[in-house]
Amino acid sequence: MKAITLTLQTQQPILATSFQGDPNSDVSYSYISGSMIRGAMIGRYMRQNQLAELDLINKEVKRLFFDANSTRYLNAYLLSDEKQPQRTLPLPLCWFKDKDEELKEDSPITVYDFSIERGDNPETPKSVGEYFWRKERGVVKLYKEKRRINIHNFRDRQKGRSTDNQGELFRYDALEAGQTFQSVILCEDRDAIAIQMLLVTEPNIWLGGSQSAGYGHTKIIDVKSLNDWDEIGDPAENRENNEEILNITLLSDTLLRNECGQAVADPRIIKQAIEEVLNISLPEPSNVFVASTLIGGFNRKWGLPLPQVPALAAGSAIVFKDIEINESQIKQLEAYGIGERREDGFGRIAVNWLKKEEFSASLAKPSSSYTSLKKESSHLLAEQMAQRLLEQKLEQYLQTKVGRFKLDECITNSQLSRLQSVARQGLPNGDCSLVISLLNNLPSNAKSQFDRTKIGDKSFRQQLDEWLSNPTDWINGIEVRIANIDRKFDDDRAREDKLAEKYTLRLIMAVAKKATKEKK
């Protein structure tokens, strides 16, 4: 089978909702699920082929999206930050450390694998925690996803605001923007080109929930097709002779059913599933390290959530003794997985993967791409804050300035209204030439009104000419500083945005409007 690696970088927070948290919060998974990627691919396929809905009888549609034996969309896990980045994997639940030792970036600690042997050390064991990992230069590096918490207000869809009956606060705990994940799509050789064409046509892809509220924007930064891809990076021939021990580790959540057809999180069902796939008989497990979770989802076709069912969590490990397994059997198990919803990345397993009783582990340093993107976003935020603060100060200065000006009653309201209208037309682009053209082409009666009307010790026409010819002269010393960002009313950015021209036009509009009100 072909393996197509898909590298994704989040441009906005991703809301891949799990079943954690209280009823007024949505907590995202620590990864981008395969079902979300499959749903996005179905949407692309429909748009590319101009389909209102999928033809489920079509053989190609079945192979690409609904047949777990033909195509499988694996979960997108964090990408390691190495010279040759690799897809990380969930931390096995059989790994323990001393409870007094703390994971750090620069000082590795000793981690013990209880699935190999439960020795005397550590004296006070504690689970390592929920991480993703990859081995780098002989040391296990642990990766943790970054998150963003946003508070939202529930609103009425028709009114567009909260009401007395609908104003509750709720919280989104989403995957932070700027992180890099990698998924893998396993497919038949004949479908590889079709899947690649769906991926490379457009780099931007939207995943998860609340996409209209600033969530879900993701960019496809790399697509590769591989023939000899191995999920754990260790060929099967190196793992077939394991001292008659069969060690099964779940690389994703696994959905299994008992003989009554009920979904259960029972490790004994793993034994039955492997026996059915390989047609062999296994002894009772000698060591079990498992955790359960709830699996659900959302069906966009129905517009309804999927039923919630229990499943075995990724990282669960189960050990069988006195059993041998060959290379072809290992490849068969790892290629197809076990359980249901394998097309969505469930049921991925690794065979005889863990072999060391103890090893060194430390936290991985923050991703360079994530750090640089955070610096860029922080710099952009500082620029936006400086811009808004500068505009706020200009607004206050404008109001103070308008309060000092007063026109006498020589000019009519119709001329003031016309002046306001023309200034408003030039406001979006800071175009003062429209007002200048108006003043240069006034009829004699209107020109006389502008000349006779006084504002301070000058005629209104003379004052308007001064403002329009030198828009920055009436503004004095407006500047702000945010972090290391300095902004002035006449700096390069302000000149590019024509900030002085825009506020000059607003000044003219405000003076004319004030004079009109005073007449009434």
Short mmCIF file of C-alpha atoms in Angstrom, two decimals:
data_model
loop_
_atom_site.label_atom_id
_atom_site.label_comp_id
_atom_site.label_asym_id
_atom_site.label_seq_id
_atom_site.Cartn_x
_atom_site.Cartn_y
_atom_site.Cartn_z
CA MET A 1 0.00 0.00 0.00
CA LYS A 2 1.03 3.61 -0.56
CA ALA A 3 1.56 5.97 2.37
CA ILE A 4 0.91 9.67 1.78
CA THR A 5 2.31 11.87 4.56
CA LEU A 6 0.40 15.08 5.13
CA THR A 7 2.10 17.85 7.13
CA LEU A 8 -0.26 20.49 8.56
CA GLN A 9 0.43 23.81 10.28
CA THR A 10 -2.40 25.40 12.25
CA GLN A 11 -3.04 29.03 11.29
CA GLN A 12 -5.95 29.41 13.72
CA PRO A 13 -6.84 27.46 16.88
CA ILE A 14 -8.31 24.02 16.11
CA LEU A 15 -11.39 22.81 17.98
CA ALA A 16 -11.30 19.00 17.78
CA THR A 17 -13.88 18.50 20.52
CA SER A 18 -13.48 15.60 22.94
CA PHE A 19 -15.73 14.65 25.86
CA GLN A 20 -13.63 16.23 28.59
CA GLY A 21 -14.59 19.22 30.73
CA ASP A 22 -17.91 20.46 32.08
CA PRO A 23 -21.10 21.05 30.04
CA ASN A 24 -20.20 24.71 29.43
CA SER A 25 -16.83 23.99 27.85
CA ASP A 26 -15.45 22.24 24.79
CA VAL A 27 -12.02 20.68 25.27
CA SER A 28 -10.09 19.69 22.17
CA TYR A 29 -8.18 16.47 21.68
CA SER A 30 -4.39 16.74 21.79
CA TYR A 31 -4.22 15.84 18.09
CA ILE A 32 -6.13 16.32 14.83
CA SER A 33 -8.28 13.25 14.38
CA GLY A 34 -8.31 11.19 11.19
CA SER A 35 -12.09 11.60 10.95
CA MET A 36 -11.67 15.39 10.61
CA ILE A 37 -9.15 14.94 7.80
CA ARG A 38 -11.38 12.40 6.05
CA GLY A 39 -14.35 14.80 6.31
CA ALA A 40 -12.30 17.65 4.81
CA MET A 41 -11.19 15.36 1.96
CA ILE A 42 -14.79 14.37 1.24
CA GLY A 43 -15.69 18.06 1.02
CA ARG A 44 -12.85 18.68 -1.44
CA TYR A 45 -13.85 15.68 -3.53
CA MET A 46 -17.44 16.95 -3.78
CA ARG A 47 -16.36 20.47 -4.75
CA GLN A 48 -13.84 19.19 -7.28
CA ASN A 49 -16.44 16.97 -8.94
CA GLN A 50 -19.30 19.48 -8.45
CA LEU A 51 -21.42 17.03 -6.46
CA ALA A 52 -24.36 17.96 -4.26
CA GLU A 53 -23.96 14.67 -2.37
CA LEU A 54 -21.82 11.56 -2.60
CA ASP A 55 -22.88 8.53 -4.63
CA LEU A 56 -22.32 5.77 -2.08
CA ILE A 57 -22.71 3.10 -4.77
CA ASN A 58 -19.73 4.47 -6.68
CA LYS A 59 -16.76 2.10 -6.25
CA GLU A 60 -14.18 4.90 -6.19
CA VAL A 61 -16.09 6.76 -3.47
CA LYS A 62 -16.29 3.59 -1.40
CA ARG A 63 -12.56 2.91 -1.73
CA LEU A 64 -11.47 6.47 -1.01
CA PHE A 65 -13.65 7.28 1.98
CA PHE A 66 -15.59 4.34 3.44
CA ASP A 67 -13.61 1.11 3.03
CA ALA A 68 -11.13 0.64 5.89
CA ASN A 69 -9.38 -2.13 3.97
CA SER A 70 -8.61 0.27 1.08
CA THR A 71 -7.99 3.70 2.61
CA ARG A 72 -7.23 4.78 6.17
CA TYR A 73 -6.82 8.37 7.42
CA LEU A 74 -4.52 8.28 10.45
CA ASN A 75 -4.55 10.84 13.25
CA ALA A 76 -2.32 13.88 12.81
CA TYR A 77 0.11 13.88 15.74
CA LEU A 78 2.69 16.55 16.60
CA LEU A 79 5.73 16.71 14.33
CA SER A 80 9.12 16.48 16.06
CA ASP A 81 11.49 19.43 15.77
CA GLU A 82 14.56 17.77 14.25
CA LYS A 83 16.68 18.19 11.13
CA GLN A 84 14.53 15.38 9.70
CA PRO A 85 11.18 15.88 11.47
CA GLN A 86 9.16 12.77 12.27
CA ARG A 87 5.59 12.13 13.34
CA THR A 88 5.49 11.63 17.11
CA LEU A 89 3.40 8.90 18.76
CA PRO A 90 1.31 8.71 21.97
CA LEU A 91 3.22 7.87 25.14
CA PRO A 92 2.74 4.25 26.31
CA LEU A 93 0.81 3.91 29.57
CA CYS A 94 3.36 1.37 30.84
CA TRP A 95 6.05 4.05 31.26
CA PHE A 96 6.67 5.23 34.82
CA LYS A 97 9.10 7.55 36.62
CA ASP A 98 9.92 8.34 40.21
CA LYS A 99 7.25 10.68 41.54
CA ASP A 100 9.88 13.11 42.90
CA GLU A 101 11.64 13.53 39.56
CA GLU A 102 10.50 16.38 37.34
CA LEU A 103 10.66 16.38 33.58
CA LYS A 104 12.84 19.16 32.18
CA GLU A 105 14.27 20.18 28.82
CA ASP A 106 18.00 19.99 29.59
CA SER A 107 18.32 17.29 32.27
CA PRO A 108 17.02 13.82 31.29
CA ILE A 109 15.47 11.56 33.93
CA THR A 110 15.19 7.77 34.06
CA VAL A 111 11.93 6.25 32.81
CA TYR A 112 10.98 2.62 33.46
CA ASP A 113 8.93 0.35 31.18
CA PHE A 114 6.82 -1.90 33.41
CA SER A 115 5.62 -3.94 30.43
CA ILE A 116 9.14 -5.41 30.13
CA GLU A 117 9.84 -5.99 33.80
CA ARG A 118 8.59 -4.60 37.10
CA GLY A 119 11.75 -4.21 39.17
CA ASP A 120 12.45 -2.58 42.52
CA ASN A 121 13.01 0.83 40.93
CA PRO A 122 11.49 3.29 41.22
CA GLU A 123 10.33 2.92 44.81
CA THR A 124 7.45 5.38 44.34
CA PRO A 125 6.40 5.05 40.69
CA LYS A 126 4.23 7.59 38.94
CA SER A 127 2.90 7.65 35.39
CA VAL A 128 4.96 9.86 33.08
CA GLY A 129 1.82 11.62 31.86
CA GLU A 130 0.12 12.45 28.58
CA TYR A 131 2.76 13.29 25.99
CA PHE A 132 3.84 12.44 22.47
CA TRP A 133 7.34 11.11 22.00
CA ARG A 134 10.14 10.35 19.61
CA LYS A 135 13.65 9.04 20.17
CA GLU A 136 16.35 11.57 19.31
CA ARG A 137 20.09 10.81 19.70
CA GLY A 138 19.45 8.02 22.18
CA VAL A 139 17.14 10.09 24.41
CA VAL A 140 13.36 9.92 24.40
CA LYS A 141 12.02 13.41 23.73
CA LEU A 142 8.55 14.21 25.06
CA TYR A 143 6.31 16.66 23.21
CA LYS A 144 3.25 18.44 24.56
CA GLU A 145 0.67 20.26 22.48
CA LYS A 146 0.08 23.98 23.07
CA ARG A 147 -3.45 25.12 23.85
CA ARG A 148 -5.50 28.31 23.80
CA ILE A 149 -8.49 29.00 26.03
CA ASN A 150 -11.10 31.46 24.76
CA ILE A 151 -14.28 32.60 26.51
CA HIS A 152 -17.38 33.07 24.34
CA ASN A 153 -20.88 34.38 24.90
CA PHE A 154 -23.85 32.38 23.65
CA ARG A 155 -26.01 34.57 21.37
CA ASP A 156 -29.28 34.45 19.53
CA ARG A 157 -28.64 33.48 15.87
CA GLN A 158 -31.38 35.75 14.48
CA LYS A 159 -30.69 38.84 16.58
CA GLY A 160 -26.93 38.38 16.49
CA ARG A 161 -26.55 39.17 20.21
CA SER A 162 -27.20 37.64 23.58
CA THR A 163 -30.73 37.87 25.02
CA ASP A 164 -32.24 37.42 28.45
CA ASN A 165 -32.77 33.72 27.79
CA GLN A 166 -29.53 33.14 25.87
CA GLY A 167 -26.51 34.79 27.39
CA GLU A 168 -24.50 32.00 28.97
CA LEU A 169 -20.73 32.05 28.93
CA PHE A 170 -18.88 29.01 27.64
CA ARG A 171 -15.23 28.12 27.11
CA TYR A 172 -13.26 26.67 24.20
CA ASP A 173 -10.01 24.86 25.05
CA ALA A 174 -8.51 24.52 21.57
CA LEU A 175 -5.21 23.53 19.96
CA GLU A 176 -3.08 26.65 19.62
CA ALA A 177 -2.20 28.15 16.25
CA GLY A 178 1.34 27.81 14.90
CA GLN A 179 1.83 24.11 15.67
CA THR A 180 2.86 21.49 13.12
CA PHE A 181 1.15 18.10 12.90
CA GLN A 182 1.59 15.16 10.55
CA SER A 183 -1.01 12.68 9.37
CA VAL A 184 -0.63 9.67 7.10
CA ILE A 185 -3.13 8.41 4.53
CA LEU A 186 -2.74 4.72 3.71
CA CYS A 187 -4.27 3.82 0.35
CA GLU A 188 -4.08 1.45 -2.59
CA ASP A 189 -1.61 2.24 -5.35
CA ARG A 190 -4.35 3.08 -7.85
CA ASP A 191 -5.86 5.73 -5.54
CA ALA A 192 -2.64 7.49 -4.55
CA ILE A 193 -2.69 10.03 -7.40
CA ALA A 194 -6.35 10.90 -6.82
CA ILE A 195 -5.72 11.55 -3.11
CA GLN A 196 -2.60 13.60 -3.83
CA MET A 197 -4.50 15.75 -6.32
CA LEU A 198 -7.12 16.48 -3.65
CA LEU A 199 -4.37 17.57 -1.26
CA VAL A 200 -2.21 19.75 -3.53
CA THR A 201 -4.95 21.71 -5.32
CA GLU A 202 -5.36 24.14 -2.40
CA PRO A 203 -2.99 24.59 0.57
CA ASN A 204 -5.63 26.01 2.90
CA ILE A 205 -7.93 23.58 4.65
CA TRP A 206 -10.49 24.09 7.45
CA LEU A 207 -10.81 21.49 10.19
CA GLY A 208 -12.92 21.03 13.30
CA GLY A 209 -15.76 23.06 14.77
CA SER A 210 -16.70 26.77 14.97
CA GLN A 211 -15.01 27.55 11.66
CA SER A 212 -17.07 30.75 11.27
CA ALA A 213 -15.85 32.01 14.66
CA GLY A 214 -12.11 32.09 13.96
CA TYR A 215 -11.25 28.41 14.36
CA GLY A 216 -10.06 25.68 12.02
CA HIS A 217 -7.82 27.38 9.43
CA THR A 218 -4.92 25.03 8.68
CA LYS A 219 -2.29 25.07 5.94
CA ILE A 220 -0.95 22.01 4.12
CA ILE A 221 2.80 22.63 4.00
CA ASP A 222 4.05 19.29 2.67
CA VAL A 223 2.69 16.19 0.89
CA LYS A 224 4.86 13.13 0.18
CA SER A 225 4.18 9.67 -1.24
CA LEU A 226 6.16 6.77 0.28
CA ASN A 227 6.33 3.08 -0.61
CA ASP A 228 8.09 1.61 2.45
CA TRP A 229 6.61 3.70 5.27
CA ASP A 230 6.70 2.26 8.79
CA GLU A 231 4.67 3.92 11.53
CA ILE A 232 7.12 3.31 14.37
CA GLY A 233 10.32 3.54 12.31
CA ASP A 234 11.52 0.01 13.12
CA PRO A 235 11.20 -2.65 10.39
CA ALA A 236 9.13 -5.74 11.19
CA GLU A 237 12.03 -8.14 10.61
CA ASN A 238 13.81 -6.61 13.63
CA ARG A 239 10.87 -7.41 15.88
CA GLU A 240 9.78 -10.95 14.99
CA ASN A 241 12.11 -12.70 17.51
CA ASN A 242 11.25 -11.23 20.89
CA GLU A 243 12.00 -14.10 23.31
CA GLU A 244 8.51 -15.57 22.81
CA ILE A 245 6.87 -12.39 24.06
CA LEU A 246 4.14 -10.56 22.16
CA ASN A 247 3.91 -6.90 23.22
CA ILE A 248 0.96 -4.97 21.76
CA THR A 249 0.85 -1.16 22.10
CA LEU A 250 -2.11 0.92 20.87
CA LEU A 251 -1.02 3.91 18.75
CA SER A 252 -4.54 5.35 18.62
CA ASP A 253 -7.85 4.93 20.42
CA THR A 254 -9.31 1.51 19.62
CA LEU A 255 -13.02 0.74 19.33
CA LEU A 256 -13.86 -2.93 20.02
CA ARG A 257 -17.13 -4.84 20.52
CA ASN A 258 -17.84 -7.94 22.58
CA GLU A 259 -19.77 -11.02 21.48
CA CYS A 260 -23.06 -9.20 22.16
CA GLY A 261 -22.13 -6.36 19.80
CA GLN A 262 -21.64 -3.81 22.58
CA ALA A 263 -18.72 -1.39 22.48
CA VAL A 264 -16.55 -2.06 25.53
CA ALA A 265 -13.17 -0.88 26.83
CA ASP A 266 -12.05 -4.39 27.77
CA PRO A 267 -8.41 -5.40 27.10
CA ARG A 268 -9.48 -9.04 26.71
CA ILE A 269 -11.20 -8.07 23.46
CA ILE A 270 -7.74 -7.16 22.06
CA LYS A 271 -6.79 -10.82 22.45
CA GLN A 272 -9.89 -11.91 20.51
CA ALA A 273 -9.33 -9.31 17.76
CA ILE A 274 -5.72 -10.43 17.19
CA GLU A 275 -6.75 -14.09 17.15
CA GLU A 276 -9.35 -13.35 14.47
CA VAL A 277 -6.92 -11.39 12.27
CA LEU A 278 -4.03 -13.88 12.48
CA ASN A 279 -6.07 -17.06 12.98
CA ILE A 280 -3.96 -18.10 15.98
CA SER A 281 -4.61 -18.88 19.64
CA LEU A 282 -3.18 -16.59 22.34
CA PRO A 283 -2.70 -17.24 26.06
CA GLU A 284 -4.15 -14.95 28.69
CA PRO A 285 -2.26 -11.65 28.94
CA SER A 286 0.51 -11.54 31.55
CA ASN A 287 0.69 -7.76 31.83
CA VAL A 288 -1.94 -5.12 31.08
CA PHE A 289 -1.68 -1.31 31.18
CA VAL A 290 -4.85 0.25 29.79
CA ALA A 291 -7.08 3.30 30.06
CA SER A 292 -10.54 3.94 28.66
CA THR A 293 -11.98 6.93 26.83
CA LEU A 294 -15.18 7.98 25.10
CA ILE A 295 -15.39 8.12 21.32
CA GLY A 296 -17.90 10.24 19.42
CA GLY A 297 -17.84 12.66 16.53
CA PHE A 298 -20.13 14.70 14.31
CA ASN A 299 -21.84 13.68 11.08
CA ARG A 300 -22.22 16.72 8.83
CA LYS A 301 -24.60 14.87 6.53
CA TRP A 302 -27.00 14.23 9.39
CA GLY A 303 -26.16 17.46 11.19
CA LEU A 304 -26.05 15.37 14.38
CA PRO A 305 -23.41 14.06 16.79
CA LEU A 306 -22.40 10.40 16.57
CA PRO A 307 -23.27 8.05 19.46
CA GLN A 308 -20.78 8.10 22.31
CA VAL A 309 -19.13 4.72 22.92
CA PRO A 310 -16.30 3.57 25.23
CA ALA A 311 -12.94 2.63 23.75
CA LEU A 312 -9.41 1.73 24.81
CA ALA A 313 -7.17 4.79 24.91
CA ALA A 314 -4.04 5.29 22.83
CA GLY A 315 -0.91 4.19 24.68
CA SER A 316 -2.54 1.13 26.24
CA ALA A 317 -0.20 -1.88 26.33
CA ILE A 318 -0.88 -5.61 26.71
CA VAL A 319 1.72 -8.41 26.94
CA PHE A 320 1.41 -12.10 26.05
CA LYS A 321 4.08 -14.66 26.95
CA ASP A 322 5.07 -17.94 25.32
CA ILE A 323 3.94 -16.90 21.85
CA GLU A 324 5.92 -16.42 18.65
CA ILE A 325 4.92 -14.22 15.73
CA ASN A 326 6.63 -13.85 12.35
CA GLU A 327 7.40 -10.86 10.14
CA SER A 328 4.40 -11.22 7.81
CA GLN A 329 2.01 -11.43 10.77
CA ILE A 330 3.48 -8.27 12.29
CA LYS A 331 3.10 -6.41 8.98
CA GLN A 332 -0.49 -7.60 8.61
CA LEU A 333 -1.47 -6.44 12.12
CA GLU A 334 0.23 -3.06 11.84
CA ALA A 335 -0.96 -2.35 8.31
CA TYR A 336 -4.68 -2.96 8.89
CA GLY A 337 -5.10 -2.50 12.65
CA ILE A 338 -7.94 -3.90 14.73
CA GLY A 339 -11.47 -2.89 15.69
CA GLU A 340 -13.98 -0.53 14.08
CA ARG A 341 -13.70 2.85 12.33
CA ARG A 342 -10.21 2.04 11.10
CA GLU A 343 -10.84 4.38 8.13
CA ASP A 344 -10.79 7.23 10.72
CA GLY A 345 -7.45 6.18 12.20
CA PHE A 346 -8.77 4.06 15.07
CA GLY A 347 -7.23 0.70 15.97
CA ARG A 348 -3.58 1.41 15.10
CA ILE A 349 -1.18 -0.94 16.90
CA ALA A 350 2.55 -1.60 17.24
CA VAL A 351 3.95 -5.11 17.79
CA ASN A 352 7.04 -5.82 19.93
CA TRP A 353 7.87 -2.14 19.87
CA LEU A 354 9.09 -1.63 23.44
CA LYS A 355 12.25 -3.53 24.39
CA LYS A 356 14.19 -1.51 27.00
CA GLU A 357 13.49 -1.82 30.73
CA GLU A 358 14.73 1.71 31.43
CA PHE A 359 15.96 4.69 29.42
CA SER A 360 16.50 8.46 29.58
CA ALA A 361 13.77 10.95 28.74
CA SER A 362 13.44 14.73 28.74
CA LEU A 363 11.07 17.39 27.49
CA ALA A 364 11.58 18.59 23.92
CA LYS A 365 12.34 22.24 23.38
CA PRO A 366 9.54 24.34 21.87
CA SER A 367 9.34 24.02 18.10
CA SER A 368 11.36 26.65 16.25
CA SER A 369 8.49 27.19 13.78
CA TYR A 370 6.03 27.63 16.66
CA THR A 371 8.39 30.03 18.47
CA SER A 372 8.99 32.14 15.35
CA LEU A 373 5.28 32.22 14.55
CA LYS A 374 4.51 33.28 18.14
CA LYS A 375 7.11 36.07 17.85
CA GLU A 376 5.55 37.19 14.58
CA SER A 377 2.05 37.09 16.06
CA SER A 378 3.24 38.95 19.21
CA HIS A 379 4.90 41.61 17.05
CA LEU A 380 1.77 41.90 14.93
CA LEU A 381 -0.39 42.21 18.06
CA ALA A 382 1.90 44.94 19.42
CA GLU A 383 1.63 46.81 16.11
CA GLN A 384 -2.16 46.54 16.18
CA MET A 385 -2.28 47.79 19.78
CA ALA A 386 0.00 50.71 18.94
CA GLN A 387 -2.12 51.59 15.91
CA ARG A 388 -5.34 51.54 17.92
CA LEU A 389 -3.83 53.55 20.76
CA LEU A 390 -2.52 56.12 18.26
CA GLU A 391 -5.96 56.41 16.69
CA GLN A 392 -7.53 56.73 20.14
CA LYS A 393 -5.21 59.62 21.03
CA LEU A 394 -5.92 61.28 17.68
CA GLU A 395 -9.64 60.90 18.34
CA GLN A 396 -9.33 62.60 21.73
CA TYR A 397 -7.19 65.36 20.24
CA LEU A 398 -9.72 65.85 17.44
CA GLN A 399 -12.60 66.27 19.89
CA THR A 400 -10.59 68.78 21.94
CA LYS A 401 -9.71 70.74 18.80
CA VAL A 402 -13.29 70.87 17.51
CA GLY A 403 -14.49 72.28 20.82
CA ARG A 404 -12.29 75.35 20.33
CA PHE A 405 -13.60 76.26 16.88
CA LYS A 406 -16.75 78.29 16.29
CA LEU A 407 -18.13 79.65 13.00
CA ASP A 408 -20.19 82.80 12.71
CA GLU A 409 -23.53 82.63 10.89
CA CYS A 410 -22.54 83.95 7.47
CA ILE A 411 -22.56 80.49 5.83
CA THR A 412 -25.76 78.56 5.15
CA ASN A 413 -26.54 75.01 6.25
CA SER A 414 -26.72 73.84 2.63
CA GLN A 415 -23.07 74.81 2.06
CA LEU A 416 -22.00 73.12 5.30
CA SER A 417 -23.91 69.97 4.33
CA ARG A 418 -22.28 69.94 0.90
CA LEU A 419 -18.84 70.33 2.51
CA GLN A 420 -19.53 67.40 4.84
CA SER A 421 -20.73 65.19 1.96
CA VAL A 422 -17.63 65.79 -0.17
CA ALA A 423 -15.29 65.28 2.81
CA ARG A 424 -17.08 62.01 3.60
CA GLN A 425 -16.48 60.78 0.04
CA GLY A 426 -12.72 61.33 0.38
CA LEU A 427 -12.49 59.90 3.91
CA PRO A 428 -11.98 56.13 3.14
CA ASN A 429 -8.81 56.80 1.08
CA GLY A 430 -7.74 60.05 2.78
CA ASP A 431 -8.32 61.95 -0.47
CA CYS A 432 -8.25 65.69 0.30
CA SER A 433 -8.27 66.61 -3.41
CA LEU A 434 -12.07 66.25 -3.54
CA VAL A 435 -12.57 69.02 -0.97
CA ILE A 436 -9.89 71.16 -2.64
CA SER A 437 -11.68 70.75 -5.98
CA LEU A 438 -14.98 71.74 -4.36
CA LEU A 439 -13.49 74.92 -2.89
CA ASN A 440 -11.78 75.89 -6.17
CA ASN A 441 -14.99 75.54 -8.19
CA LEU A 442 -17.51 77.27 -5.94
CA PRO A 443 -20.12 79.61 -7.46
CA SER A 444 -19.63 83.26 -6.59
CA ASN A 445 -22.38 83.31 -3.91
CA ALA A 446 -21.04 80.19 -2.16
CA LYS A 447 -17.45 81.44 -2.46
CA SER A 448 -18.50 84.70 -0.83
CA GLN A 449 -20.05 82.79 2.11
CA PHE A 450 -16.83 80.81 2.73
CA ASP A 451 -14.74 84.01 2.51
CA ARG A 452 -16.97 86.07 4.84
CA THR A 453 -17.41 83.35 7.46
CA LYS A 454 -14.87 83.70 10.26
CA ILE A 455 -13.27 80.93 12.36
CA GLY A 456 -11.11 82.62 14.94
CA ASP A 457 -9.17 85.42 13.26
CA LYS A 458 -9.21 83.79 9.81
CA SER A 459 -11.78 83.26 7.13
CA PHE A 460 -13.27 79.77 6.90
CA ARG A 461 -11.90 79.42 3.38
CA GLN A 462 -8.38 80.39 4.47
CA GLN A 463 -8.48 77.93 7.38
CA LEU A 464 -9.70 75.10 5.13
CA ASP A 465 -6.90 75.79 2.64
CA GLU A 466 -4.29 75.61 5.44
CA TRP A 467 -5.67 72.32 6.82
CA LEU A 468 -5.86 70.70 3.38
CA SER A 469 -2.46 71.85 2.11
CA ASN A 470 -0.62 70.77 5.31
CA PRO A 471 -2.72 68.10 7.07
CA THR A 472 -0.11 67.46 9.78
CA ASP A 473 0.28 71.10 10.93
CA TRP A 474 -2.78 71.15 13.23
CA ILE A 475 -1.69 67.95 15.03
CA ASN A 476 0.97 68.37 17.72
CA GLY A 477 3.11 65.65 19.34
CA ILE A 478 0.83 62.61 19.13
CA GLU A 479 2.92 59.45 19.66
CA VAL A 480 2.67 56.10 21.49
CA ARG A 481 4.98 53.23 22.49
CA ILE A 482 3.94 49.58 22.95
CA ALA A 483 6.76 47.13 23.83
CA ASN A 484 9.43 48.07 21.25
CA ILE A 485 6.94 49.56 18.76
CA ASP A 486 7.02 53.37 18.39
CA ARG A 487 4.22 55.08 16.48
CA LYS A 488 3.79 58.76 15.56
CA PHE A 489 1.05 60.54 13.69
CA ASP A 490 3.50 61.42 10.89
CA ASP A 491 5.68 58.27 10.70
CA ASP A 492 6.06 56.15 7.56
CA ARG A 493 3.14 53.87 8.43
CA ALA A 494 0.88 56.88 9.14
CA ARG A 495 1.89 58.52 5.85
CA GLU A 496 1.21 55.26 4.02
CA ASP A 497 -2.23 55.00 5.63
CA LYS A 498 -2.83 58.76 5.08
CA LEU A 499 -3.74 59.05 8.75
CA ALA A 500 -3.26 62.85 8.93
CA GLU A 501 -5.38 63.37 5.79
CA LYS A 502 -8.18 61.21 7.15
CA TYR A 503 -8.29 63.03 10.49
CA THR A 504 -8.11 66.38 8.69
CA LEU A 505 -11.22 65.42 6.71
CA ARG A 506 -12.88 64.28 9.92
CA LEU A 507 -11.96 67.64 11.52
CA ILE A 508 -13.62 69.51 8.63
CA MET A 509 -16.73 67.32 8.91
CA ALA A 510 -16.90 67.81 12.69
CA VAL A 511 -16.53 71.60 12.49
CA ALA A 512 -19.24 71.82 9.81
CA LYS A 513 -21.57 69.53 11.76
CA LYS A 514 -21.06 71.51 14.96
CA ALA A 515 -21.83 74.78 13.15
CA THR A 516 -25.03 73.28 11.73
CA LYS A 517 -26.20 72.15 15.18
CA GLU A 518 -25.41 75.53 16.75
CA LYS A 519 -27.59 77.24 14.17
CA LYS A 520 -30.54 75.03 15.11
#
